[in-house]
Amino acid sequence: MSDALHIQPEVGTSHGAHHDEHHVHHHKETFITKYIFSQDHKTIGKQFLITGIIWAIIGGLFSVLFRLQLGFPDQTFPILETFFGKWAEGGRIKPEFYYALVTMHGTVLVFFVLTAGLSGTFANLLIPLQVGARDMASPLMNMLSYWFFFMASVVMIASMFIQTGPAAGGWTVYPPLSALGEASIGSKAGMDMWIIAMALFVVSQLLAGLNYVSTILNMRTKGMSMTRLPLTVWALFFTAVLGILSFPVLLSGLILLLFDRNLGTSFYLSDIYIGGQALPNEGGSAILFQHLFWFLGHPEVYIILLPAMGMVSEVLSVNSRKPIFGYMAMLGSMFAICILAFLVWAHHMFVTGLNPFLGSVFVLLTLLIAVPSAIKVFNWLTTLWRGNIRFTPAALFGIGFVSLFISGGLTGIFLGNSTIDIHLHDTMFVVAHFHIVMGVASFFGMFAGVYHWFPKMYGRYMNNTLGYIHFWVTMIGAYLIFWPIHYQGLAGMPRRYLDKSVWVNFSQFHELDKMITVVSIIVFAVQLMFVFNFFYSIFKGRKVTTQNPWGATTLEWTTPINPGHGNWTGEIPEVHRWAYDYGKDGREFIPQTEPVGANESKH
Amino acid sequence: MQTFFIIAILVLGFLITFQIAKASEYVAVIRGEEKSRKQTNKINAFLLLLFLIVGLIGVWYCNDRLAGKILKIGEASSDHGILVDRMLKYTLIATGVVFVITQGLLFWYSFKYQESDKRKAYYFPHDNKLELIWTVVPAIVLTVLVGFGIVYWYRITGPAPKEAMIVEITGSQFKWEYRYPGADKELGKKYYKKINPEEQNPLGQIWEDEFNHDDVYTSGQDEPLHLVVNRPVKLIINAKDVIHDVGLAHFRLKMDAVPGTPTTMWFTPTKTTEQMKKETGNPDFVYEISCDQMCGAGHTSMRGTIVVETQEAYDQWFASKKSQYAMMLEAKNPPAADSAGAKPAAPAADTVKGLAQLK
């Protein structure tokens, strides 16, 4: 059935592909050009992934540390003092340390892991492979995007080691708290470094995003019309567009903040009396920053979520051996989400004193997003319906993603409605909501992607048994951790409280907090196991022996098992059909490269 | 030591798991990969179904354990809170139904349509009718929810009634301060550069403004905020340093305190503190003001309390209070000078400037 593919001799090893004379831009490769300053999109994707994994371990570890404080507020952990010194004197996490941990956990996971690590990895890996291009439109820009990300990482890491510690005003860094060193120790030098790191990060995102968009628009192989693209590519396309349009707004907001901090301007500052002194600043607006921040901040949620949606669509379709249901509806709903993502930012600001009329407009637009989201969920369900589902670890994570997306999406309907938001805003309910829908769900999409495309990345499989354990513990753990947190929110408990003992009405969840902490430690340990599985399998995993191990239709599986720089050894294959001909006319699957037969049924 | 043991157990557990995982891979190769793959497939399909059943029981169990600890939906202590609760209830019902149906279908389909040699996947790329249905139905449900939401939202955020009592609440790291207008029912002007706690002016009141002369100041650290049951109250919310947030969980209300931009919020408390003590069965019950917007290292401890009482009790309490203006004068002219000199001192040059800026 795959006779339409190019069958190339001797493509089983990576070296075979490398010395192929098809790529004009190919020089003699050294270790440095191949693995470090590589311009090969696949290597850059792996660089993003591995850097993302390291960041995820750091960010996850921070959450374990502050969960220790939440679960066992009365206990001391001398080991903490050993590692963190004055920040955890006597084995107790100081409030300053707690807030630094929370802030870094948020920043790291939202930006460095789920933006750079997720779309950075899979956009780089999949866009050229799935549209049929030898590399990105500009491999150099692509390489720079990784190295700007790397520099951002270095600055952010460095900020954790300075005397006054990293930024500690929450990942949203609202001024005046983040603008005034007097207000918080984390708002001293750590905050400047946070801004610099984020500025570098924005540069990285823009370089990457422009590259993704131009590659998708200009470098598709012959026959690959836009509506024949796999949904992964569409999702990554929308992600890139969102990033290009919204990250600059964040940058502008941060630059104004930098000015307020260091040059005495008053963009965000007004009427402040702090530390026994009245500051000279008058006329600024603290709310302006929130508008600028959330103009990125909300699209950012979809920057994180869309790639996961795209990959899950692909993985579920491949493994249920059925076409994705409603391709055009999926595409349309992603487009709708993309547009609406820019029109809902003020739903994060319902209780800032926003004009009530403006608030009501944002309620309407926010709840509108539920419509395309619902379409997507029903389409995924219908994709599974009457399929013939293979539960690879990737497929399980795909199903888990849908489950979490439903759970977290529905609680969004509570928060998007300003009337309920007045009550639940900034409570633990919000924490539960966005961790499920944006945090864990996107991680599930990322895991699905890693398990599914690992054979393409390294020519080996990851260990399946460890994959299944990873899935089940994470799935059960995610619900055990975040489901009960909704109840804390419904009790009115504010977020970012590290010790509830002085509160009459919030201190009744002691046992629950303990349970959540224990589960989160277990879940974190299982993630470490995944990381181990990942690195172990790179070197020792079972080798892939067939070109197309999952029986998928898309172009990446027509490349050699270990594709070199340039991806295809012969000519780039031509595409004749959409990416989802599974189970058609009694055939298991029909690759995109196969010409449409004379008697083939239409869809 | 304990930490060491935990780490040792984790490492050991991991090593064992890893060895089993590695072994199972070899076994799979020996037994035939296809065969063992199909077996694993069955196990996972079964586990997915089990997850659905245990999960739904878990949802029920969790609710059973924790429902008693949350704020009772429908029993809010303010008129606006009742609206919030009602909206919450409608949304809970709508989303609850969708939750059970969609999660049920997801895991049921996963189980039912697991790989089988007997079946072939059904080629079903799209169906306009179905897609139209699940675009329109959610849209209608959401329109209803938005409709209720916006009506309630306007009611809650609309202008306060004329007879509402006014109280000003000011947040700063990490305490709340309150100011009540006296007989004139109006708060005097203030300017942040006038703040001077040593000279009995913790809020920066401008003494030249006569409305200030009968304003009463209390600090949240010494005293609760006093409100009258069944009497609308309009809070004027300020912050001195960073953004705080007045969180009133039992009234289901919340509003940010932003330095430089005063905000307002009004509501009618409907249950006195005494009543709540009985209702909750907790003799220590107090209405708490929580700071809900991260404001620095002491965010967790930024607690204020509220007493909701009858008009008589309130009047009695208020009568015992001295205006801040009087306190300031006392501090300036010690009691020996007597209260005869209760005239404001000549305005300093920058006060005039401050007043000008206020206009």
mmCIF file of N, CA, C and O in Angstrom, chain B residues 126-171:
data_model
loop_
_atom_site.group_PDB
_atom_site.id
_atom_site.type_symbol
_atom_site.label_atom_id
_atom_site.label_comp_id
_atom_site.label_asym_id
_atom_site.label_seq_id
_atom_site.Cartn_x
_atom_site.Cartn_y
_atom_site.Cartn_z
ATOM 1 N N HIS B 126 -16.946 13.880 7.990
ATOM 2 C CA HIS B 126 -17.706 15.021 8.520
ATOM 3 C C HIS B 126 -19.192 14.819 8.294
ATOM 4 O O HIS B 126 -19.611 13.933 7.554
ATOM 5 N N ASP B 127 -19.961 15.629 8.989
ATOM 6 C CA ASP B 127 -21.404 15.529 8.886
ATOM 7 C C ASP B 127 -21.943 16.906 9.265
ATOM 8 O O ASP B 127 -21.902 17.304 10.434
ATOM 9 N N ASN B 128 -22.405 17.638 8.261
ATOM 10 C CA ASN B 128 -22.771 19.033 8.510
ATOM 11 C C ASN B 128 -23.873 19.179 9.540
ATOM 12 O O ASN B 128 -23.881 20.101 10.334
ATOM 13 N N LYS B 129 -24.805 18.223 9.518
ATOM 14 C CA LYS B 129 -25.940 18.350 10.427
ATOM 15 C C LYS B 129 -25.474 18.238 11.880
ATOM 16 O O LYS B 129 -25.813 19.085 12.705
ATOM 17 N N LEU B 130 -24.700 17.196 12.132
ATOM 18 C CA LEU B 130 -24.193 17.018 13.495
ATOM 19 C C LEU B 130 -23.415 18.252 13.950
ATOM 20 O O LEU B 130 -23.610 18.760 15.049
ATOM 21 N N GLU B 131 -22.546 18.731 13.076
ATOM 22 C CA GLU B 131 -21.707 19.856 13.464
ATOM 23 C C GLU B 131 -22.547 21.106 13.747
ATOM 24 O O GLU B 131 -22.248 21.868 14.655
ATOM 25 N N LEU B 132 -23.603 21.259 12.953
ATOM 26 C CA LEU B 132 -24.489 22.397 13.181
ATOM 27 C C LEU B 132 -25.148 22.270 14.552
ATOM 28 O O LEU B 132 -25.240 23.240 15.300
ATOM 29 N N ILE B 133 -25.578 21.039 14.882
ATOM 30 C CA ILE B 133 -26.241 20.840 16.175
ATOM 31 C C ILE B 133 -25.316 21.240 17.309
ATOM 32 O O ILE B 133 -25.683 22.012 18.190
ATOM 33 N N TRP B 134 -24.076 20.735 17.257
ATOM 34 C CA TRP B 134 -23.246 21.085 18.408
ATOM 35 C C TRP B 134 -22.531 22.419 18.292
ATOM 36 O O TRP B 134 -21.680 22.742 19.085
ATOM 37 N N THR B 135 -22.892 23.198 17.309
ATOM 38 C CA THR B 135 -22.544 24.612 17.356
ATOM 39 C C THR B 135 -23.691 25.386 17.970
ATOM 40 O O THR B 135 -23.502 26.251 18.816
ATOM 41 N N VAL B 136 -24.899 25.044 17.550
ATOM 42 C CA VAL B 136 -26.056 25.840 17.947
ATOM 43 C C VAL B 136 -26.442 25.592 19.403
ATOM 44 O O VAL B 136 -26.693 26.534 20.151
ATOM 45 N N VAL B 137 -26.442 24.313 19.814
ATOM 46 C CA VAL B 137 -26.893 24.027 21.182
ATOM 47 C C VAL B 137 -26.011 24.708 22.230
ATOM 48 O O VAL B 137 -26.539 25.425 23.097
ATOM 49 N N PRO B 138 -24.696 24.544 22.178
ATOM 50 C CA PRO B 138 -23.884 25.270 23.169
ATOM 51 C C PRO B 138 -24.087 26.777 23.076
ATOM 52 O O PRO B 138 -24.124 27.471 24.100
ATOM 53 N N ALA B 139 -24.257 27.280 21.841
ATOM 54 C CA ALA B 139 -24.442 28.728 21.693
ATOM 55 C C ALA B 139 -25.698 29.184 22.430
ATOM 56 O O ALA B 139 -25.691 30.214 23.093
ATOM 57 N N ILE B 140 -26.763 28.383 22.333
ATOM 58 C CA ILE B 140 -28.014 28.780 23.007
ATOM 59 C C ILE B 140 -27.829 28.741 24.523
ATOM 60 O O ILE B 140 -28.180 29.689 25.239
ATOM 61 N N VAL B 141 -27.258 27.639 25.009
ATOM 62 C CA VAL B 141 -27.058 27.518 26.459
ATOM 63 C C VAL B 141 -26.212 28.686 26.974
ATOM 64 O O VAL B 141 -26.531 29.307 27.988
ATOM 65 N N LEU B 142 -25.164 29.000 26.230
ATOM 66 C CA LEU B 142 -24.282 30.083 26.674
ATOM 67 C C LEU B 142 -24.984 31.429 26.631
ATOM 68 O O LEU B 142 -24.768 32.271 27.499
ATOM 69 N N THR B 143 -25.840 31.617 25.621
ATOM 70 C CA THR B 143 -26.575 32.884 25.556
ATOM 71 C C THR B 143 -27.420 33.070 26.809
ATOM 72 O O THR B 143 -27.479 34.162 27.377
ATOM 73 N N VAL B 144 -28.047 31.984 27.243
ATOM 74 C CA VAL B 144 -28.855 32.071 28.461
ATOM 75 C C VAL B 144 -27.967 32.446 29.655
ATOM 76 O O VAL B 144 -28.286 33.362 30.422
ATOM 77 N N LEU B 145 -26.852 31.750 29.774
ATOM 78 C CA LEU B 145 -25.955 32.039 30.906
ATOM 79 C C LEU B 145 -25.424 33.478 30.843
ATOM 80 O O LEU B 145 -25.390 34.182 31.851
ATOM 81 N N VAL B 146 -25.041 33.901 29.641
ATOM 82 C CA VAL B 146 -24.553 35.279 29.491
ATOM 83 C C VAL B 146 -25.657 36.260 29.851
ATOM 84 O O VAL B 146 -25.429 37.249 30.552
ATOM 85 N N GLY B 147 -26.873 35.961 29.397
ATOM 86 C CA GLY B 147 -28.005 36.854 29.668
ATOM 87 C C GLY B 147 -28.186 37.077 31.158
ATOM 88 O O GLY B 147 -28.155 38.213 31.634
ATOM 89 N N PHE B 148 -28.314 35.972 31.908
ATOM 90 C CA PHE B 148 -28.455 36.094 33.361
ATOM 91 C C PHE B 148 -27.256 36.827 33.949
ATOM 92 O O PHE B 148 -27.399 37.721 34.774
ATOM 93 N N GLY B 149 -26.079 36.401 33.499
ATOM 94 C CA GLY B 149 -24.847 36.964 34.052
ATOM 95 C C GLY B 149 -24.808 38.465 33.905
ATOM 96 O O GLY B 149 -24.517 39.186 34.859
ATOM 97 N N ILE B 150 -25.159 38.956 32.718
ATOM 98 C CA ILE B 150 -25.036 40.396 32.484
ATOM 99 C C ILE B 150 -26.089 41.172 33.272
ATOM 100 O O ILE B 150 -25.803 42.226 33.844
ATOM 101 N N VAL B 151 -27.297 40.612 33.355
ATOM 102 C CA VAL B 151 -28.338 41.296 34.138
ATOM 103 C C VAL B 151 -27.885 41.431 35.595
ATOM 104 O O VAL B 151 -27.933 42.520 36.190
ATOM 105 N N TYR B 152 -27.401 40.333 36.168
ATOM 106 C CA TYR B 152 -26.943 40.373 37.566
ATOM 107 C C TYR B 152 -25.753 41.316 37.727
ATOM 108 O O TYR B 152 -25.641 42.065 38.690
ATOM 109 N N TRP B 153 -24.863 41.238 36.755
ATOM 110 C CA TRP B 153 -23.646 42.059 36.791
ATOM 111 C C TRP B 153 -23.999 43.537 36.843
ATOM 112 O O TRP B 153 -23.453 44.301 37.635
ATOM 113 N N TYR B 154 -24.973 43.946 36.006
ATOM 114 C CA TYR B 154 -25.383 45.353 36.027
ATOM 115 C C TYR B 154 -26.029 45.709 37.351
ATOM 116 O O TYR B 154 -25.872 46.806 37.864
ATOM 117 N N ARG B 155 -26.787 44.752 37.908
ATOM 118 C CA ARG B 155 -27.426 45.048 39.182
ATOM 119 C C ARG B 155 -26.364 45.246 40.271
ATOM 120 O O ARG B 155 -26.464 46.118 41.113
ATOM 121 N N ILE B 156 -25.344 44.419 40.247
ATOM 122 C CA ILE B 156 -24.314 44.474 41.285
ATOM 123 C C ILE B 156 -23.424 45.711 41.110
ATOM 124 O O ILE B 156 -23.067 46.369 42.088
ATOM 125 N N THR B 157 -23.107 46.023 39.848
ATOM 126 C CA THR B 157 -22.168 47.128 39.640
ATOM 127 C C THR B 157 -22.868 48.457 39.402
ATOM 128 O O THR B 157 -22.208 49.464 39.201
ATOM 129 N N GLY B 158 -24.187 48.451 39.395
ATOM 130 C CA GLY B 158 -24.929 49.693 39.161
ATOM 131 C C GLY B 158 -24.700 50.694 40.286
ATOM 132 O O GLY B 158 -24.048 50.394 41.281
ATOM 133 N N PRO B 159 -25.247 51.920 40.120
ATOM 134 C CA PRO B 159 -25.018 52.950 41.142
ATOM 135 C C PRO B 159 -25.659 52.572 42.470
ATOM 136 O O PRO B 159 -26.693 51.920 42.514
ATOM 137 N N ALA B 160 -25.016 52.989 43.549
ATOM 138 C CA ALA B 160 -25.514 52.683 44.884
ATOM 139 C C ALA B 160 -26.731 53.557 45.191
ATOM 140 O O ALA B 160 -26.826 54.676 44.688
ATOM 141 N N PRO B 161 -27.654 53.054 46.004
ATOM 142 C CA PRO B 161 -28.809 53.879 46.366
ATOM 143 C C PRO B 161 -28.375 55.111 47.154
ATOM 144 O O PRO B 161 -27.339 55.101 47.817
ATOM 145 N N LYS B 162 -29.186 56.174 47.066
ATOM 146 C CA LYS B 162 -28.829 57.458 47.693
ATOM 147 C C LYS B 162 -28.640 57.330 49.203
ATOM 148 O O LYS B 162 -27.807 57.992 49.793
ATOM 149 N N GLU B 163 -29.486 56.464 49.821
ATOM 150 C CA GLU B 163 -29.436 56.402 51.288
ATOM 151 C C GLU B 163 -28.287 55.536 51.807
ATOM 152 O O GLU B 163 -28.142 55.361 53.008
ATOM 153 N N ALA B 164 -27.480 54.998 50.884
ATOM 154 C CA ALA B 164 -26.402 54.102 51.320
ATOM 155 C C ALA B 164 -25.426 54.824 52.228
ATOM 156 O O ALA B 164 -25.090 55.979 52.007
ATOM 157 N N MET B 165 -24.989 54.128 53.285
ATOM 158 C CA MET B 165 -23.934 54.715 54.109
ATOM 159 C C MET B 165 -22.605 54.543 53.378
ATOM 160 O O MET B 165 -22.432 53.625 52.588
ATOM 161 N N ILE B 166 -21.712 55.487 53.616
ATOM 162 C CA ILE B 166 -20.434 55.463 52.914
ATOM 163 C C ILE B 166 -19.329 55.127 53.903
ATOM 164 O O ILE B 166 -19.308 55.655 55.024
ATOM 165 N N VAL B 167 -18.478 54.213 53.516
ATOM 166 C CA VAL B 167 -17.307 53.922 54.325
ATOM 167 C C VAL B 167 -16.123 53.830 53.392
ATOM 168 O O VAL B 167 -16.228 53.281 52.303
ATOM 169 N N GLU B 168 -15.024 54.397 53.840
ATOM 170 C CA GLU B 168 -13.820 54.297 53.019
ATOM 171 C C GLU B 168 -12.897 53.241 53.623
ATOM 172 O O GLU B 168 -12.734 53.152 54.831
ATOM 173 N N ILE B 169 -12.335 52.418 52.742
ATOM 174 C CA ILE B 169 -11.403 51.398 53.208
ATOM 175 C C ILE B 169 -10.104 51.546 52.417
ATOM 176 O O ILE B 169 -10.123 51.672 51.197
ATOM 177 N N THR B 170 -8.993 51.573 53.148
ATOM 178 C CA THR B 170 -7.704 51.807 52.500
ATOM 179 C C THR B 170 -6.761 50.658 52.826
ATOM 180 O O THR B 170 -6.583 50.307 53.994
ATOM 181 N N GLY B 171 -6.175 50.100 51.810
ATOM 182 C CA GLY B 171 -5.234 49.010 52.020
ATOM 183 C C GLY B 171 -3.811 49.503 51.914
ATOM 184 O O GLY B 171 -3.506 50.406 51.139
#
